[in-house]
Tab-separated table of C-alpha atoms in Angstrom:
chain	number	residue	atom	x	y	z
A	81	UNK	CA	57.498	-26.972	19.364
A	82	UNK	CA	53.751	-25.169	20.119
A	83	UNK	CA	51.222	-25.915	17.761
A	84	UNK	CA	48.302	-24.582	19.897
A	85	UNK	CA	48.536	-21.473	21.965
A	86	UNK	CA	45.210	-19.859	23.810
A	87	UNK	CA	45.573	-16.643	25.564
A	88	UNK	CA	41.806	-15.486	26.765
A	89	UNK	CA	39.800	-13.873	29.266
A	90	UNK	CA	42.904	-11.470	29.575
A	91	UNK	CA	43.072	-7.336	29.625
A	92	UNK	CA	45.437	-7.580	26.352
A	93	UNK	CA	44.357	-4.212	24.626
A	94	UNK	CA	46.758	-4.462	22.095
A	95	UNK	CA	49.586	-6.688	20.191
A	96	UNK	CA	52.838	-5.388	18.756
A	97	UNK	CA	55.656	-6.837	17.725
A	98	UNK	CA	55.728	-10.398	16.063
A	99	UNK	CA	55.933	-13.547	17.242
A	100	UNK	CA	59.336	-15.743	16.873
A	101	UNK	CA	60.151	-16.630	13.425
A	102	UNK	CA	60.202	-20.081	12.412
A	103	UNK	CA	57.100	-20.417	14.698
A	104	UNK	CA	54.968	-23.817	14.387
A	105	UNK	CA	51.741	-22.176	15.791
A	106	UNK	CA	48.468	-23.455	13.650
A	107	UNK	CA	45.840	-22.820	16.091
A	108	UNK	CA	45.980	-19.463	17.837
A	109	UNK	CA	42.993	-18.658	20.448
A	110	UNK	CA	42.784	-14.770	21.572
A	111	UNK	CA	39.064	-14.869	22.198
A	112	UNK	CA	37.635	-12.702	25.240
A	113	UNK	CA	40.305	-10.261	25.573
A	114	UNK	CA	40.239	-6.319	25.308
A	115	UNK	CA	42.153	-6.171	21.771
A	116	UNK	CA	41.256	-3.528	20.047
A	117	UNK	CA	44.933	-3.029	17.902
A	118	UNK	CA	46.430	-5.655	16.299
A	119	UNK	CA	49.905	-4.513	14.421
A	120	UNK	CA	50.542	-5.603	10.738
A	121	UNK	CA	53.691	-7.453	11.239
A	122	UNK	CA	52.307	-9.210	14.513
A	123	UNK	CA	50.823	-12.561	12.996
A	124	UNK	CA	53.131	-11.890	9.836
A	125	UNK	CA	55.474	-14.830	11.210
A	126	UNK	CA	52.662	-17.321	11.594
A	127	UNK	CA	52.871	-19.562	8.137
A	128	UNK	CA	51.472	-22.375	9.630
A	129	UNK	CA	48.406	-20.291	11.040
A	130	UNK	CA	45.137	-22.195	9.917
A	131	UNK	CA	42.718	-20.836	12.386
A	132	UNK	CA	42.682	-17.442	14.374
A	133	UNK	CA	39.553	-16.889	17.118
A	134	UNK	CA	39.988	-13.234	17.812
A	135	UNK	CA	36.066	-13.199	19.100
A	136	UNK	CA	34.897	-10.710	21.694
A	137	UNK	CA	37.249	-8.001	21.351
A	138	UNK	CA	37.202	-4.748	20.166
A	139	UNK	CA	38.748	-4.925	16.998
A	140	UNK	CA	37.790	-2.607	14.461
A	141	UNK	CA	38.804	-3.962	11.245
A	142	UNK	CA	40.644	-7.612	10.304
A	143	UNK	CA	43.926	-8.169	11.188
A	144	UNK	CA	46.538	-9.034	8.343
A	145	UNK	CA	47.628	-12.824	8.420
A	146	UNK	CA	50.411	-14.793	5.991
A	147	UNK	CA	48.503	-18.052	5.521
A	148	UNK	CA	46.497	-17.828	2.482
A	149	UNK	CA	43.814	-19.975	3.781
A	150	UNK	CA	42.310	-19.391	7.183
A	151	UNK	CA	39.772	-20.407	9.108
A	152	UNK	CA	38.697	-16.869	11.334
A	153	UNK	CA	36.178	-16.111	14.267
A	154	UNK	CA	35.992	-12.487	14.680
A	155	UNK	CA	32.488	-12.577	15.835
A	156	UNK	CA	31.288	-10.601	18.544
A	157	UNK	CA	33.940	-7.371	18.039
A	158	UNK	CA	30.912	-4.557	18.060
A	159	UNK	CA	33.595	-2.038	16.762
A	160	UNK	CA	34.302	-3.941	13.702
A	161	UNK	CA	33.809	-1.485	10.701
A	162	UNK	CA	32.170	-2.539	8.104
A	163	UNK	CA	34.048	-1.195	5.210
A	164	UNK	CA	37.047	-2.653	6.365
A	165	UNK	CA	35.455	-5.852	6.560
A	166	UNK	CA	34.657	-5.658	3.042
A	167	UNK	CA	37.788	-4.520	2.242
A	168	UNK	CA	38.950	-7.786	3.637
A	169	UNK	CA	36.368	-9.930	1.392
A	170	UNK	CA	37.949	-8.378	-1.824
A	171	UNK	CA	41.655	-8.534	-0.946
A	172	UNK	CA	41.410	-12.292	0.713
A	173	UNK	CA	38.361	-14.035	-0.911
A	174	UNK	CA	40.521	-16.932	0.594
A	175	UNK	CA	39.660	-16.368	4.103
A	176	UNK	CA	36.805	-18.727	6.089
A	177	UNK	CA	34.885	-16.323	8.292
A	178	UNK	CA	33.387	-18.617	11.309
A	179	UNK	CA	30.693	-18.339	13.001
A	180	UNK	CA	29.021	-15.545	10.525
A	181	UNK	CA	25.822	-15.589	12.409
A	182	UNK	CA	27.237	-13.678	15.232
A	183	UNK	CA	29.467	-11.343	13.228
A	184	UNK	CA	28.040	-7.670	13.043
A	185	UNK	CA	29.709	-4.788	11.761
A	186	UNK	CA	28.827	-0.919	12.170
A	187	UNK	CA	28.394	1.026	9.008
A	188	UNK	CA	30.652	4.240	8.307
A	189	UNK	CA	30.137	7.008	5.564
A	190	UNK	CA	32.727	5.554	3.084
A	191	UNK	CA	30.671	2.410	3.408
A	192	UNK	CA	28.621	2.337	0.424
A	193	UNK	CA	26.478	5.384	0.385
A	194	UNK	CA	25.237	5.356	4.001
A	195	UNK	CA	25.254	8.208	5.878
A	196	UNK	CA	24.826	6.984	9.649
A	197	UNK	CA	25.876	4.459	12.082
A	198	UNK	CA	23.946	1.046	11.748
A	199	UNK	CA	24.657	-2.208	13.055
A	200	UNK	CA	24.758	-4.836	9.974
A	201	UNK	CA	24.974	-8.483	9.775
A	202	UNK	CA	27.915	-10.161	8.090
A	203	UNK	CA	25.864	-11.750	5.459
A	204	UNK	CA	24.876	-8.414	4.278
A	205	UNK	CA	28.125	-7.045	3.998
A	206	UNK	CA	28.872	-10.547	2.226
A	207	UNK	CA	25.701	-9.976	0.127
A	208	UNK	CA	27.136	-6.410	-1.167
A	209	UNK	CA	30.498	-7.691	-1.785
A	210	UNK	CA	28.916	-10.440	-4.082
A	211	UNK	CA	26.386	-8.170	-5.307
A	212	UNK	CA	27.471	-8.160	-9.112
A	213	UNK	CA	28.705	-11.748	-9.134
A	214	UNK	CA	24.798	-12.498	-8.570
A	215	UNK	CA	23.312	-10.385	-10.575
A	216	UNK	CA	21.347	-11.865	-13.513
A	217	UNK	CA	23.302	-12.016	-16.820
A	218	UNK	CA	24.226	-9.059	-19.157
A	219	UNK	CA	22.188	-6.338	-16.014
A	220	UNK	CA	23.794	-3.913	-13.288
A	221	UNK	CA	23.074	-4.494	-10.144
A	222	UNK	CA	23.364	-1.840	-7.045
A	223	UNK	CA	22.331	-1.327	-3.440
A	224	UNK	CA	19.530	0.662	-3.571
A	225	UNK	CA	18.613	1.253	0.155
A	226	UNK	CA	19.014	-0.279	3.716
A	227	UNK	CA	16.049	-1.431	5.097
A	228	UNK	CA	15.661	-0.898	8.828
A	229	UNK	CA	12.500	-2.409	9.411
A	230	UNK	CA	11.656	-2.570	13.309
A	231	UNK	CA	11.996	-6.124	14.992
A	232	UNK	CA	14.279	-7.279	11.596
A	233	UNK	CA	17.927	-7.385	10.910
A	234	UNK	CA	18.936	-4.575	8.457
A	235	UNK	CA	19.110	-5.865	4.995
A	236	UNK	CA	20.278	-3.682	1.552
A	237	UNK	CA	17.736	-3.817	-1.251
A	238	UNK	CA	18.792	-4.339	-4.808
A	239	UNK	CA	18.349	-2.330	-7.566
A	240	UNK	CA	18.764	-4.343	-11.623
A	241	UNK	CA	19.104	-2.459	-14.527
A	242	UNK	CA	18.563	-4.692	-17.816
A	243	UNK	CA	17.567	-1.732	-20.134
A	244	UNK	CA	18.548	-2.422	-23.859
A	245	UNK	CA	19.801	-5.616	-23.629
A	246	UNK	CA	17.306	-6.942	-26.515
A	247	UNK	CA	15.651	-9.078	-23.728
A	248	UNK	CA	12.418	-10.978	-24.688
A	249	UNK	CA	11.215	-11.670	-21.454
A	250	UNK	CA	11.589	-10.503	-18.094
A	251	UNK	CA	14.942	-11.964	-16.345
A	252	UNK	CA	14.270	-14.948	-13.758
A	253	UNK	CA	15.523	-15.248	-10.861
A	254	UNK	CA	16.285	-11.710	-9.852
A	255	UNK	CA	18.812	-11.478	-6.712
A	256	UNK	CA	17.561	-11.934	-3.123
A	257	UNK	CA	15.773	-8.269	-1.876
A	258	UNK	CA	15.343	-6.806	-5.495
A	259	UNK	CA	13.343	-3.796	-4.992
A	260	UNK	CA	13.802	-2.123	-8.494
A	261	UNK	CA	13.604	-3.392	-11.969
A	262	UNK	CA	14.601	-1.673	-15.166
A	263	UNK	CA	14.022	-3.338	-18.294
A	264	UNK	CA	13.068	-0.672	-20.565
A	265	UNK	CA	13.981	-0.649	-24.302
A	266	UNK	CA	14.192	-3.764	-24.788
A	267	UNK	CA	11.554	-6.680	-26.709
A	268	UNK	CA	9.569	-7.794	-23.798
A	269	UNK	CA	6.120	-8.967	-24.716
A	270	UNK	CA	4.604	-10.103	-21.401
A	271	UNK	CA	4.951	-9.368	-17.819
A	272	UNK	CA	3.833	-12.700	-16.701
A	273	UNK	CA	6.866	-13.372	-14.849
A	274	UNK	CA	5.775	-11.090	-12.134
A	275	UNK	CA	4.022	-13.855	-10.746
A	276	UNK	CA	7.654	-15.542	-9.938
A	277	UNK	CA	8.575	-15.706	-6.425
A	278	UNK	CA	11.896	-13.780	-6.603
A	279	UNK	CA	9.311	-11.166	-7.679
A	280	UNK	CA	7.679	-11.014	-4.053
A	281	UNK	CA	9.642	-7.830	-2.871
A	282	UNK	CA	9.742	-5.756	-6.269
A	283	UNK	CA	8.327	-2.343	-5.559
A	284	UNK	CA	9.427	-0.357	-9.050
A	285	UNK	CA	8.986	-2.105	-12.373
A	286	UNK	CA	9.952	0.205	-15.363
A	287	UNK	CA	9.392	-1.286	-18.420
A	288	UNK	CA	8.873	1.508	-20.750
A	289	UNK	CA	9.555	0.844	-24.747
A	290	UNK	CA	9.018	-2.885	-24.845
A	291	UNK	CA	6.236	-4.612	-26.851
A	292	UNK	CA	4.008	-5.536	-23.730
A	293	UNK	CA	0.168	-6.182	-25.195
A	294	UNK	CA	-1.570	-6.834	-21.375
A	295	UNK	CA	-1.850	-5.753	-17.933
A	296	UNK	CA	-3.882	-8.872	-17.150
A	297	UNK	CA	-0.465	-10.522	-15.736
A	298	UNK	CA	-0.557	-8.639	-12.627
A	299	UNK	CA	-3.680	-9.517	-11.544
A	300	UNK	CA	-3.120	-11.497	-7.980
A	301	UNK	CA	0.470	-10.841	-8.066
A	302	UNK	CA	1.907	-9.043	-4.363
A	303	UNK	CA	3.874	-6.826	-6.695
A	304	UNK	CA	0.133	-4.840	-7.452
A	305	UNK	CA	-0.381	-4.868	-3.760
A	306	UNK	CA	3.318	-3.817	-2.979
A	307	UNK	CA	4.341	-1.769	-5.503
A	308	UNK	CA	5.812	1.892	-5.644
A	309	UNK	CA	6.309	2.752	-8.954
A	310	UNK	CA	4.891	1.256	-12.164
A	311	UNK	CA	5.815	2.131	-15.838
A	312	UNK	CA	4.851	0.559	-18.714
A	313	UNK	CA	4.433	3.866	-21.395
A	314	UNK	CA	5.752	3.327	-25.103
A	315	UNK	CA	4.649	-0.722	-25.042
A	316	UNK	CA	1.880	-2.399	-27.454
A	317	UNK	CA	-1.490	-2.284	-24.699
A	318	UNK	CA	-4.750	-1.755	-26.859
A	319	UNK	CA	-6.736	-2.227	-23.888
A	320	UNK	CA	-6.459	-1.311	-20.164
A	321	UNK	CA	-8.504	-3.641	-18.082
A	322	UNK	CA	-10.280	-1.571	-15.528
A	323	UNK	CA	-11.019	-4.654	-13.593
A	324	UNK	CA	-7.093	-5.085	-13.136
A	325	UNK	CA	-6.295	-1.380	-12.217
A	326	UNK	CA	-9.405	-1.298	-9.685
A	327	UNK	CA	-7.138	-3.666	-7.468
A	328	UNK	CA	-4.430	-0.902	-6.870
A	329	UNK	CA	-5.016	0.713	-3.792
A	330	UNK	CA	-3.602	4.843	-3.369
A	331	UNK	CA	-5.137	5.610	0.221
A	332	UNK	CA	-3.422	5.488	3.359
A	333	UNK	CA	-0.303	4.275	3.282
A	334	UNK	CA	-0.102	3.870	-0.631
A	335	UNK	CA	0.062	7.684	-1.752
A	336	UNK	CA	3.257	7.801	-2.920
A	337	UNK	CA	1.900	5.034	-5.658
A	338	UNK	CA	2.542	6.550	-9.195
A	339	UNK	CA	1.465	4.649	-12.567
A	340	UNK	CA	2.573	5.658	-15.817
A	341	UNK	CA	0.562	4.253	-19.194
A	342	UNK	CA	1.293	7.093	-21.898
A	343	UNK	CA	2.078	6.671	-25.094
A	344	UNK	CA	0.150	3.400	-25.921
A	345	UNK	CA	-1.982	2.770	-29.005
A	346	UNK	CA	-5.449	2.682	-27.074
A	347	UNK	CA	-8.272	1.228	-29.189
A	348	UNK	CA	-11.763	3.235	-27.438
A	349	UNK	CA	-15.080	2.416	-27.175
A	350	UNK	CA	-17.879	2.854	-24.937
A	351	UNK	CA	-16.254	0.726	-22.544
A	352	UNK	CA	-13.020	3.051	-22.201
A	353	UNK	CA	-15.483	5.386	-20.338
A	354	UNK	CA	-14.438	3.013	-17.163
A	355	UNK	CA	-11.034	3.601	-17.462
A	356	UNK	CA	-11.695	7.762	-17.926
A	357	UNK	CA	-13.208	7.619	-14.233
A	358	UNK	CA	-10.744	5.619	-12.941
A	359	UNK	CA	-8.320	7.767	-14.295
A	360	UNK	CA	-9.908	10.713	-12.702
A	361	UNK	CA	-10.273	9.303	-9.673
A	362	UNK	CA	-6.809	8.547	-9.704
A	363	UNK	CA	-5.478	11.848	-11.356
A	364	UNK	CA	-2.478	12.595	-8.881
A	365	UNK	CA	-0.686	9.074	-9.065
A	366	UNK	CA	-0.925	9.322	-13.125
A	367	UNK	CA	1.289	12.034	-13.908
A	368	UNK	CA	1.191	10.997	-17.815
A	369	UNK	CA	-2.352	11.099	-17.674
A	370	UNK	CA	-2.561	13.691	-20.725
A	371	UNK	CA	-0.315	11.008	-22.873
A	372	UNK	CA	-3.021	8.324	-22.233
A	373	UNK	CA	-4.825	8.782	-25.399
A	374	UNK	CA	-6.969	6.908	-27.998
A	375	UNK	CA	-4.810	5.720	-31.090
A	376	UNK	CA	-7.986	5.633	-33.289
A	377	UNK	CA	-9.532	9.285	-32.301
A	378	UNK	CA	-6.352	11.003	-31.021
A	379	UNK	CA	-8.124	12.208	-28.159
A	380	UNK	CA	-7.349	11.892	-24.519
A	381	UNK	CA	-9.061	9.357	-22.632
A	382	UNK	CA	-9.671	11.593	-20.046
A	383	UNK	CA	-11.376	13.882	-22.453
A	384	UNK	CA	-13.668	11.534	-24.171
A	385	UNK	CA	-17.332	12.423	-24.691
A	386	UNK	CA	-19.433	9.661	-23.302
A	387	UNK	CA	-22.472	11.023	-25.669
A	388	UNK	CA	-19.992	10.032	-28.699
A	389	UNK	CA	-18.444	6.975	-27.521
A	390	UNK	CA	-21.882	5.397	-26.197
A	391	UNK	CA	-25.372	5.499	-27.993
A	392	UNK	CA	-28.035	5.155	-26.279
A	393	UNK	CA	-29.909	1.822	-26.896
A	394	UNK	CA	-33.460	3.709	-27.042
A	395	UNK	CA	-31.791	5.674	-29.901
A	396	UNK	CA	-31.376	2.961	-31.724
A	397	UNK	CA	-34.792	1.754	-31.122
A	398	UNK	CA	-36.416	4.807	-32.588
A	399	UNK	CA	-34.324	4.472	-35.630
A	400	UNK	CA	-35.663	0.781	-36.270
A	401	UNK	CA	-39.309	2.635	-35.661
A	402	UNK	CA	-38.524	5.338	-37.980
A	403	UNK	CA	-37.139	2.245	-41.040
A	404	UNK	CA	-40.322	0.251	-40.494
A	405	UNK	CA	-42.464	3.322	-40.569
A	406	UNK	CA	-40.833	4.175	-43.764
A	407	UNK	CA	-41.307	0.717	-45.310
A	408	UNK	CA	-44.650	0.773	-44.662
A	409	UNK	CA	-45.546	4.388	-46.386
A	410	UNK	CA	-43.710	2.530	-49.676
A	411	UNK	CA	-45.549	-1.040	-49.543
A	412	UNK	CA	-49.038	1.234	-49.214
A	413	UNK	CA	-47.959	3.710	-51.678
A	414	UNK	CA	-46.533	0.222	-54.129
A	415	UNK	CA	-50.157	-1.563	-53.650
A	416	UNK	CA	-52.147	1.488	-54.455
A	417	UNK	CA	-50.180	1.607	-57.667
A	418	UNK	CA	-50.682	-1.634	-58.508
A	419	UNK	CA	-54.422	-1.424	-57.561
A	420	UNK	CA	-55.164	1.712	-59.442
A	421	UNK	CA	-53.192	0.561	-62.547
A	422	UNK	CA	-55.208	-2.875	-62.485
A	423	UNK	CA	-59.045	-0.834	-61.809
A	424	UNK	CA	-57.454	1.287	-65.314
A	425	UNK	CA	-56.853	-1.851	-67.329
A	426	UNK	CA	-60.099	-3.360	-66.343
A	427	UNK	CA	-62.056	-0.395	-66.835
A	428	UNK	CA	-60.342	0.897	-70.102
A	429	UNK	CA	-58.458	-1.772	-71.415
A	430	UNK	CA	-55.028	-0.017	-71.353
A	431	UNK	CA	-52.547	0.608	-68.685
A	432	UNK	CA	-51.476	3.327	-67.384
A	433	UNK	CA	-48.643	5.545	-69.326
A	434	UNK	CA	-45.571	4.509	-66.836
A	435	UNK	CA	-46.950	1.027	-66.251
A	436	UNK	CA	-47.526	0.711	-70.348
A	437	UNK	CA	-43.754	1.221	-70.908
A	438	UNK	CA	-42.324	-1.247	-68.685
A	439	UNK	CA	-40.739	-4.355	-69.958
A	440	UNK	CA	-43.362	-7.377	-69.818
A	441	UNK	CA	-42.247	-9.839	-67.238
A	442	UNK	CA	-43.121	-13.923	-67.217
A	443	UNK	CA	-45.650	-13.196	-64.338
A	444	UNK	CA	-47.761	-10.387	-66.501
A	445	UNK	CA	-50.192	-13.194	-67.617
A	446	UNK	CA	-51.853	-12.969	-63.934
A	447	UNK	CA	-52.932	-9.858	-64.698
A	448	UNK	CA	-54.564	-10.803	-68.152
C-alpha cells in the first residue's frame, strides 16, 4: 500500500473526486503545481494523512482534511485569503502549520474591518485569532488598525479596554503591539508602569476618573515622546509639573497630539503661572483647557492674575520699612513720655496724673 505520494512541478489546477477508500497515504506532497481548487471530499478518505504539503500553488483557502492532527504546509500560495485562513484556525486549532514565516495571505472586506487588499504574514492572522486569549485578565482586546510602515511587514495594532475593573495599578504586561489603553473608572494611584517595556508602542492612554496623584512618572518614558492622546481627567493631581510638560513636543509631526488634564484639584500659587504660560502656548492641543482650574480659588488657570498670585519682593521690603518706622516713632514717644514724667517728678515732687494712676511695679524704686 502507498504511504508516501508526491506529485510536484505539474500543471494540475483542480483536484476532484476522492482517493480510494482505505488508502494508507500518510504523507502527501502536491507542492509546486497550479492548484487553485480542492473539493471538500477530495482528501476525505485519507484517514492516515499526517503530513500535507500544498506549498507553491494558487489556493485561496485551506482544504478540508479528515484526520485531526495534520502538519500542513500552505506557504507561498499568493492568493490565500486571510479570512479563510482565520476560519481554519478557529475550526481546526489542532492543525500544525509548517513554514509559517513564508505563509502569507490577502486581506478582504470580511477580514476584521479592513477595506483594502494587503498582504499579511501568517503570524499576524494568528495574532488576531489569539488576541483575546492573550489579553490581560478581565480586559477586552480588539484590533485597532493595521500598521503599514514602509519597509516593514504589516502588523495589527491592538486596543485594550480595562475600564471599570477596580484595578489598583496599571496592567502589566500589555499584549504585543498594544497602541491604545483605556483604564478609566478604576482606583489606580500611579502611572509608573508606563516605563514598562510592554508600553513602548502605546500611543493613546486614557486614565480618567482614577486616583492618580502625579504626572512625574511620565518623565523619561517612551510614551511621552510618541503618544497621540493623553487623558488624565478627574484624578487627584494637585500639581502639574511644567518641567514634565515641557518635554512634550507638539510641532511638526506631533500636531495631532491631545492632552486632557481637566477636573483635577490643583493647588495654585505663584509657580502655577508657569503652567498658565504653557497652557496658553499649547491651547490648541488642550481641548479641556477651560476645565483646568485652581481648586482652592475656583479660577481657570489660564485666567490667573500674576499680580494677585505673585507678590513682588520689593513690596514686602516696603512693608518692613513701614513697620520699622512705626516702631521707631513709638519708641521715641515712649522715651519722651518717660523723660517728661521723670522731669515733673524731680521738679515738683509728684508724677503727672496718668503716671500717678498706674499701678506701682517692683522696679519703680529705681526712679525714686
